[in-house]
Coordinates of N, CA and C in Angstrom, one line a residue:
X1 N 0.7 4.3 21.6 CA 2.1 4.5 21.9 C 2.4 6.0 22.0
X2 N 2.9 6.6 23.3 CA 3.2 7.7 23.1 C 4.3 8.2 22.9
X3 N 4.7 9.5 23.0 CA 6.4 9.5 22.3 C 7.4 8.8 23.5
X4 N 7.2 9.0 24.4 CA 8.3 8.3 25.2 C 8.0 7.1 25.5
X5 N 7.2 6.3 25.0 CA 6.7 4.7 25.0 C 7.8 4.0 25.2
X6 N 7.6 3.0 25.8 CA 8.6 2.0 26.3 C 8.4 0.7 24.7
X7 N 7.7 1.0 24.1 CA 7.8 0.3 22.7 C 8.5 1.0 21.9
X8 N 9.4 2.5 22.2 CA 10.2 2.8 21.5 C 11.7 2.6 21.9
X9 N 12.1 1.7 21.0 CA 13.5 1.2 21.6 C 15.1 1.5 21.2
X10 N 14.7 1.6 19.5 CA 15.7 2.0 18.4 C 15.1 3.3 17.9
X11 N 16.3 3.7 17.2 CA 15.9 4.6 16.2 C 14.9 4.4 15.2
X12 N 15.1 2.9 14.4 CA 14.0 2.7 13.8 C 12.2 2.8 13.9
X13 N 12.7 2.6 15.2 CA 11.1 2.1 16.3 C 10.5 3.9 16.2
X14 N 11.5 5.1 16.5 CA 10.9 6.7 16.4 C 10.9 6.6 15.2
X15 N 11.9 6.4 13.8 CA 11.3 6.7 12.8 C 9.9 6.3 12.3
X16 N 9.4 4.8 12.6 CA 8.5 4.5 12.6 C 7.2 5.1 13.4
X17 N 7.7 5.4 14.2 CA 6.2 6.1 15.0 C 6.2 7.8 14.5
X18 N 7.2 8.3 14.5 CA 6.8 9.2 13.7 C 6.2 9.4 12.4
X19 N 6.7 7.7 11.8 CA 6.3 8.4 10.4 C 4.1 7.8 10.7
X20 N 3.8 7.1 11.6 CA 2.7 7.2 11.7 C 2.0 8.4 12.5
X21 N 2.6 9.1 12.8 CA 2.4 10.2 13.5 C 1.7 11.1 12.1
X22 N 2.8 11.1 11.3 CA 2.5 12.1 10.1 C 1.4 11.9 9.3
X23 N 1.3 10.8 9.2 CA 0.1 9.4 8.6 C -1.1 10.6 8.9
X24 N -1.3 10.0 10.1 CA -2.5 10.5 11.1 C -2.6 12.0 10.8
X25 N -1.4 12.7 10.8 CA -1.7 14.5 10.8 C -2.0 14.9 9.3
X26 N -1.6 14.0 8.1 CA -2.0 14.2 7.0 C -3.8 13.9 6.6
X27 N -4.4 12.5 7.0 CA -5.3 12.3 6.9 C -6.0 13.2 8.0
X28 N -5.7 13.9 9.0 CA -6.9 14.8 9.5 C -6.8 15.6 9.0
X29 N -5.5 16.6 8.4 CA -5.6 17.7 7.4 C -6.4 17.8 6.6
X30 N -6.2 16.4 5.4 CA -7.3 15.8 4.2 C -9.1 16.2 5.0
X31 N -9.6 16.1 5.9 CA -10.3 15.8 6.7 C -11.0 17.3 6.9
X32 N -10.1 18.1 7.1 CA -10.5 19.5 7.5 C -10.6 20.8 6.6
X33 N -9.3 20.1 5.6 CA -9.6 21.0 4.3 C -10.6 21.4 3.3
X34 N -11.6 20.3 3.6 CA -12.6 20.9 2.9 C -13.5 22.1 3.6
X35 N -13.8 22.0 5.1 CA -14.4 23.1 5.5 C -13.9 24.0 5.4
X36 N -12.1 24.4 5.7 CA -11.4 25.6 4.8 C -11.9 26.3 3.7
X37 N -11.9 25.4 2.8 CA -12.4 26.0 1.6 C -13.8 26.5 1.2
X38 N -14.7 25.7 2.2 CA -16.0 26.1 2.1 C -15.7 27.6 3.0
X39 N -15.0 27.7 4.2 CA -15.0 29.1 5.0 C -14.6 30.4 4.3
X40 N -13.1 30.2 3.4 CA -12.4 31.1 2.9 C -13.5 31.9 1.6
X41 N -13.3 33.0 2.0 CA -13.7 33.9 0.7 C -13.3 34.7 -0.1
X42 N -11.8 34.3 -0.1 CA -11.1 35.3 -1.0 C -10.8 33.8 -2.0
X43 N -11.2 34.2 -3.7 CA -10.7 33.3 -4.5 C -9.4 32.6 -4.8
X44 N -8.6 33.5 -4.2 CA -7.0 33.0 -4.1 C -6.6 32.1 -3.1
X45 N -7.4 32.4 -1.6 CA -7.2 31.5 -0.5 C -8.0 30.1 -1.4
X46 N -9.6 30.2 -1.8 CA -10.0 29.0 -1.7 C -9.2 28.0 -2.9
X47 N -8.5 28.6 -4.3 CA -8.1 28.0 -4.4 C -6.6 27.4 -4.6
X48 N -6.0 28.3 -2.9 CA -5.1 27.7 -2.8 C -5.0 26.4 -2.1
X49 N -6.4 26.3 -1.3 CA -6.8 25.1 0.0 C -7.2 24.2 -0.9
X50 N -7.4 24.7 -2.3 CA -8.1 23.4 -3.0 C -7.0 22.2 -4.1
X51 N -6.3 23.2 -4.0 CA -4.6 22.6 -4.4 C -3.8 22.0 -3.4
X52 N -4.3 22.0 -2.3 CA -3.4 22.4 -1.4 C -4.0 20.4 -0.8
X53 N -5.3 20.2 -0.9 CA -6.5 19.4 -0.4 C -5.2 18.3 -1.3
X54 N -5.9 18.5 -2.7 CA -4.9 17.7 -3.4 C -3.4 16.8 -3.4
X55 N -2.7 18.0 -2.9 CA -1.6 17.4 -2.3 C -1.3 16.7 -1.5
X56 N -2.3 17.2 -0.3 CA -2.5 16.2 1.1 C -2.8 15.0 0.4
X57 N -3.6 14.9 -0.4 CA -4.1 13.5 -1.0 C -2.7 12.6 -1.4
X58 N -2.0 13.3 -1.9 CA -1.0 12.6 -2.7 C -0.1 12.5 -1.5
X59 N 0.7 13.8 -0.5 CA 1.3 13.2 0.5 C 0.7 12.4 1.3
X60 N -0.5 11.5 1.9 CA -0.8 10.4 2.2 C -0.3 9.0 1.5
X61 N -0.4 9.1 -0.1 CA -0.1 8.0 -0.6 C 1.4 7.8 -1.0
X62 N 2.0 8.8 -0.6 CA 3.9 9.3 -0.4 C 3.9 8.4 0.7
X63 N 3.8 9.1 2.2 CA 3.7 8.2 3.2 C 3.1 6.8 2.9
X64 N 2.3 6.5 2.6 CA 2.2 5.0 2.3 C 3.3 4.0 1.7
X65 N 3.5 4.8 0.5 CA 5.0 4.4 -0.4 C 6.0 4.0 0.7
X66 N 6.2 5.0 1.3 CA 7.5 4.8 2.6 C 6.9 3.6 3.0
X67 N 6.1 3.5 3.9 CA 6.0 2.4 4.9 C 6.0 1.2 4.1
X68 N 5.2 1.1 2.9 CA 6.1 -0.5 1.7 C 7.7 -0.2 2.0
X69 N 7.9 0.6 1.6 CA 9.0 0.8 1.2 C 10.2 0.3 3.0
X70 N 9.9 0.5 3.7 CA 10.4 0.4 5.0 C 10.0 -1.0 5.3
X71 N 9.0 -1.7 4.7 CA 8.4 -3.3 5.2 C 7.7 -2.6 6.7
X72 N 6.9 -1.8 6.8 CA 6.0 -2.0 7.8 C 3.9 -1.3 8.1
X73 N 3.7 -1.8 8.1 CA 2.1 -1.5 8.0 C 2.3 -0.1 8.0
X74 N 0.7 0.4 7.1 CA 0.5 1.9 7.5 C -0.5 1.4 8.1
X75 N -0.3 2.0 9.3 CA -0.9 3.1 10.3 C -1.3 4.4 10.9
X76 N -1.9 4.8 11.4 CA -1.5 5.7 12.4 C -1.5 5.6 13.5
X77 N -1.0 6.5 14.4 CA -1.1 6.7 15.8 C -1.7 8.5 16.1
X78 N -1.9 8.3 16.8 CA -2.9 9.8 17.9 C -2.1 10.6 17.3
X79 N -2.1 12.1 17.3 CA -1.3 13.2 17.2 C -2.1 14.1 17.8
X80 N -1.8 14.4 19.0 CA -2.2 15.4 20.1 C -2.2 16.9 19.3
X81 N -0.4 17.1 19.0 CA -0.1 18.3 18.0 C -1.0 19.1 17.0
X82 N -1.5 18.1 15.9 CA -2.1 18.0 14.9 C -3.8 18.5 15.6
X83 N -4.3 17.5 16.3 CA -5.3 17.7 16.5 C -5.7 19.1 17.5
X84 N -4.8 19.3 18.4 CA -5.2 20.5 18.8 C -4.7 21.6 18.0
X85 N -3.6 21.9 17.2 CA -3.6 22.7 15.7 C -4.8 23.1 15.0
X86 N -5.5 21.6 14.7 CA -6.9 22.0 14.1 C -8.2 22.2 15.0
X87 N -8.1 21.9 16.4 CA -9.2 21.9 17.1 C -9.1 23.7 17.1
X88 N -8.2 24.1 17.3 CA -8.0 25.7 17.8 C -8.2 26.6 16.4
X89 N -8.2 25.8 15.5 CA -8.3 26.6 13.9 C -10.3 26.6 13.8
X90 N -10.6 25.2 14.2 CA -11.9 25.4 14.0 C -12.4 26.3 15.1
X91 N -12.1 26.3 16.1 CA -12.5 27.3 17.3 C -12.6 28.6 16.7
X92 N -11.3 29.3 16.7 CA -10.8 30.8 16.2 C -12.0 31.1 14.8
X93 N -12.1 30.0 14.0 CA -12.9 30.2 12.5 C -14.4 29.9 13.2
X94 N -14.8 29.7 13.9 CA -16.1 29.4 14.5 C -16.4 31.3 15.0
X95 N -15.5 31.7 15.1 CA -16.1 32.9 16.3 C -15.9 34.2 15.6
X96 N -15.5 34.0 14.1 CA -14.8 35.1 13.5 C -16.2 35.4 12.7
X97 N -16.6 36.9 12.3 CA -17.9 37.0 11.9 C -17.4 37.8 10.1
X98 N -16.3 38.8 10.5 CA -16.4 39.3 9.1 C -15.3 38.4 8.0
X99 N -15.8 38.1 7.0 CA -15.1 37.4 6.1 C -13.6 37.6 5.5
X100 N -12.8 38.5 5.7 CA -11.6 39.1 5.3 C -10.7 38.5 6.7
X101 N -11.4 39.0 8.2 CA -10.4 38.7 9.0 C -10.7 37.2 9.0
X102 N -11.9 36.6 8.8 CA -11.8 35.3 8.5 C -10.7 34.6 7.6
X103 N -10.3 35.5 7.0 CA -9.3 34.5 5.9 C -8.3 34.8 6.5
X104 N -8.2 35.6 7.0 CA -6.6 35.9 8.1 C -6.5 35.0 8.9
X105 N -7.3 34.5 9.6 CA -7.6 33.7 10.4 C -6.8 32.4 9.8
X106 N -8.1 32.5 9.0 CA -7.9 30.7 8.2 C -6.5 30.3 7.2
X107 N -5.7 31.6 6.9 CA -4.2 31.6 6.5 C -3.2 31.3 7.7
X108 N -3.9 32.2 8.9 CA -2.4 31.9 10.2 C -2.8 29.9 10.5
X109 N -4.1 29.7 10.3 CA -4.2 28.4 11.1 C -3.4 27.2 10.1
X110 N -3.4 27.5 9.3 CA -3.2 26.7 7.6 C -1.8 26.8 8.0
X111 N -1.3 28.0 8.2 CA 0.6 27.9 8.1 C 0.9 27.2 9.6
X112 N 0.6 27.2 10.6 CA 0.5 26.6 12.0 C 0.3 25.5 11.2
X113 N 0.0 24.6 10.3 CA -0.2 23.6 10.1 C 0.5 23.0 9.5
X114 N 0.9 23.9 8.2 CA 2.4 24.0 7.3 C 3.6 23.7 8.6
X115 N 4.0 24.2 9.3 CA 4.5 24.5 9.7 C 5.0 23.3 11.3
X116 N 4.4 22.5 11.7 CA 3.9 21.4 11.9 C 4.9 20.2 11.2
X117 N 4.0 20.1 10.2 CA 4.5 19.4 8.8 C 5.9 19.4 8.5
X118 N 6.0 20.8 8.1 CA 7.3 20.7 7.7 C 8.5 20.3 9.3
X119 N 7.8 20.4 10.1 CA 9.3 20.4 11.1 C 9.0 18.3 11.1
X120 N 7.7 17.7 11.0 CA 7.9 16.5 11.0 C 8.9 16.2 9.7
X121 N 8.4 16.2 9.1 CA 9.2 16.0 7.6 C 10.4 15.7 7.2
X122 N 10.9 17.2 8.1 CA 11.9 17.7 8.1 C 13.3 16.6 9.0
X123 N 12.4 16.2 10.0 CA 13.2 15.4 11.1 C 13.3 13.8 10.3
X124 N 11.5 13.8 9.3 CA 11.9 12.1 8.8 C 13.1 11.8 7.8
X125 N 13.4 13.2 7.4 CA 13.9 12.8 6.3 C 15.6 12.3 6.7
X126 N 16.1 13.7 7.9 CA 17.3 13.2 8.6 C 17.3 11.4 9.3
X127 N 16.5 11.4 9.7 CA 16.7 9.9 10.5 C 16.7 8.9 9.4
X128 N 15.5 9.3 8.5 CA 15.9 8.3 7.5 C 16.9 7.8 6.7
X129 N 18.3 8.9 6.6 CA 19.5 9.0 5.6 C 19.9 8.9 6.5
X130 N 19.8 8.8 8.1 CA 21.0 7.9 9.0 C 20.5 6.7 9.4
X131 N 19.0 5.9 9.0 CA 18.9 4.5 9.0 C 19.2 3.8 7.7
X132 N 20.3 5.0 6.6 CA 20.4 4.3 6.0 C 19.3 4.2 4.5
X133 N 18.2 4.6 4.6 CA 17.3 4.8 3.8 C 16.8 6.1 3.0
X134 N 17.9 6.4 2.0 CA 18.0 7.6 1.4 C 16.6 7.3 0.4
X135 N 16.7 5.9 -0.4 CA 15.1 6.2 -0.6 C 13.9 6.6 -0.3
X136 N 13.5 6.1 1.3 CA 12.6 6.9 2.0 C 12.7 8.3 2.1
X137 N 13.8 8.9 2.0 CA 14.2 10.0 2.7 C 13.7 11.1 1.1
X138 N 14.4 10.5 -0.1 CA 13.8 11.2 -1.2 C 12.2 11.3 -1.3
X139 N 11.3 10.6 -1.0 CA 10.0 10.3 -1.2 C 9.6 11.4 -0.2
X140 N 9.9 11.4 1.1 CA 9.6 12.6 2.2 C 9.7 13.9 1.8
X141 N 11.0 14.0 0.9 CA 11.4 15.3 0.8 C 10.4 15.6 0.0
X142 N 9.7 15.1 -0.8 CA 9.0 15.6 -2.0 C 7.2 16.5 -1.4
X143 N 7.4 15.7 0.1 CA 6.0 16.0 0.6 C 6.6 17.7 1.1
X144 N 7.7 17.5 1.6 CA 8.7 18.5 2.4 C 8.4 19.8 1.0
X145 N 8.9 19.9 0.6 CA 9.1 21.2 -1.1 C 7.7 21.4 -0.7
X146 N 6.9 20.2 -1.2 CA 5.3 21.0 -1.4 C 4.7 21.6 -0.1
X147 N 5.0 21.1 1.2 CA 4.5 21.9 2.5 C 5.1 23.0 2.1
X148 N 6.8 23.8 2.4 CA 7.3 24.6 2.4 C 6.7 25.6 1.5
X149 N 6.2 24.9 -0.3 CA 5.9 26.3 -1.3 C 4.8 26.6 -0.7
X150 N 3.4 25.6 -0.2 CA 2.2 26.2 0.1 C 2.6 26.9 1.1
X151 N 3.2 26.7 2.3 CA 3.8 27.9 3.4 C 4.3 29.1 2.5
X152 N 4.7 29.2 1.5 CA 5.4 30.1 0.7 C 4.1 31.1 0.2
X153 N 3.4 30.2 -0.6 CA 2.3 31.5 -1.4 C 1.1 31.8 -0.6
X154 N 1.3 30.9 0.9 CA 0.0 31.3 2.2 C 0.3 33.1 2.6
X155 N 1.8 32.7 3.0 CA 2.2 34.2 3.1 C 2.8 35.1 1.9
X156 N 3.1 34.9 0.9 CA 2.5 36.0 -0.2 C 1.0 36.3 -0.2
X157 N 0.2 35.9 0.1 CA -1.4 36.2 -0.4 C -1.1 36.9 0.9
X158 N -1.1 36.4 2.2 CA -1.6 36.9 3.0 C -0.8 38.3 3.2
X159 N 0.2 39.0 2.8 CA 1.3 40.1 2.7 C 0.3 41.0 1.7
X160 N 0.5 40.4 0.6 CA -0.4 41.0 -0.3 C -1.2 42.0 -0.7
X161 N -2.1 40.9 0.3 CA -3.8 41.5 -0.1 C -4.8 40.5 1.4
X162 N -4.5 39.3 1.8 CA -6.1 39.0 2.8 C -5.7 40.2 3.8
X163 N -4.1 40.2 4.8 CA -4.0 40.6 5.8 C -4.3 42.5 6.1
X164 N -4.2 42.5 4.4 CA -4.6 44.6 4.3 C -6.1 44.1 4.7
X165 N -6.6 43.4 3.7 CA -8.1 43.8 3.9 C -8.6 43.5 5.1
X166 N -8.3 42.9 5.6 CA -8.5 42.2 6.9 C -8.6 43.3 7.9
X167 N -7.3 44.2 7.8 CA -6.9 45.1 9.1 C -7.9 46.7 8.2
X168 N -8.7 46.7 7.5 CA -9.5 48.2 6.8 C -11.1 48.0 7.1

């Protein structure tokens, strides 16, 4: 189903595909974050990807919650977004040799990813409090806080301290 699919008929029908949209961009995040952390070499990046790993875990089973919670299967569907987000993170981190700009690297592709996230999130939570389902919409927001702080202490570290060492 793609976004302008003729299976999308109501609002319900986009909240729903979005929220399998997110499904899918969560579980390939889960998916990728481990090589992250094996790549990063600064102790603060790796474990912030390793907190970070965890949460993905738990925002998957948030989104699960929703879809009980809405009466409809989890799924996913394709995310083009997502996947070329991470196809271009592993690319850039493939070709990068010294380990500092590496983590510059692997902070800008992380927040491009944050950042992703939060604008889905951010859209489920509006539709959901106009379908009416403030419950779903609290469950979302909670995934919502935790993208936004990891976007938060990605760029403190990287202000800090990766992006000096990076550019010396």
């Amino acid at each position: 189903m793609g976004l302008f699919s003729k299976d999308i008929k109501t609002m319900d029908d986009l909240f729903v595909h979005t929220l399998r949209d997110i499904y899918y961009a969560e579980k390939k995040i889960a998916k990728s974050l481990p090589d992250m952390i094996e790549k990063a070499s600064d102790p603060q990046l790796k474990a912030d990807f390793q907190k970070h790993l965890s949460e993905t875990e738990g925002h998957i089973l948030r989104v699960e919650e929703v879809f009980k919670m809405h009466g409809v299967e989890a799924k996913a569907v394709t995310c083009p977004a997502i996947d070329g987000i991470v196809d271009e993170a592993e690319e850039i981190s493939g070709e990068v040799a010294d380990k500092q700009v590496l983590d510059a690297a692997l902070i800008a592709a992380a927040q491009a990813v944050e950042h992703y996230e939060m604008t889905r999130y951010g859209t489920l939570i509006a539709w959901a409090k106009l379908l009416g389902r403030p419950d779903c919409a609290s469950v979302l927001a909670k995934n919502l806080e935790e993208e936004k702080a990891t976007d938060a202490k990605l760029t403190k570290l990287a202000e800090a301290r990766v992006n000096l060492h990076a550019a010396e």
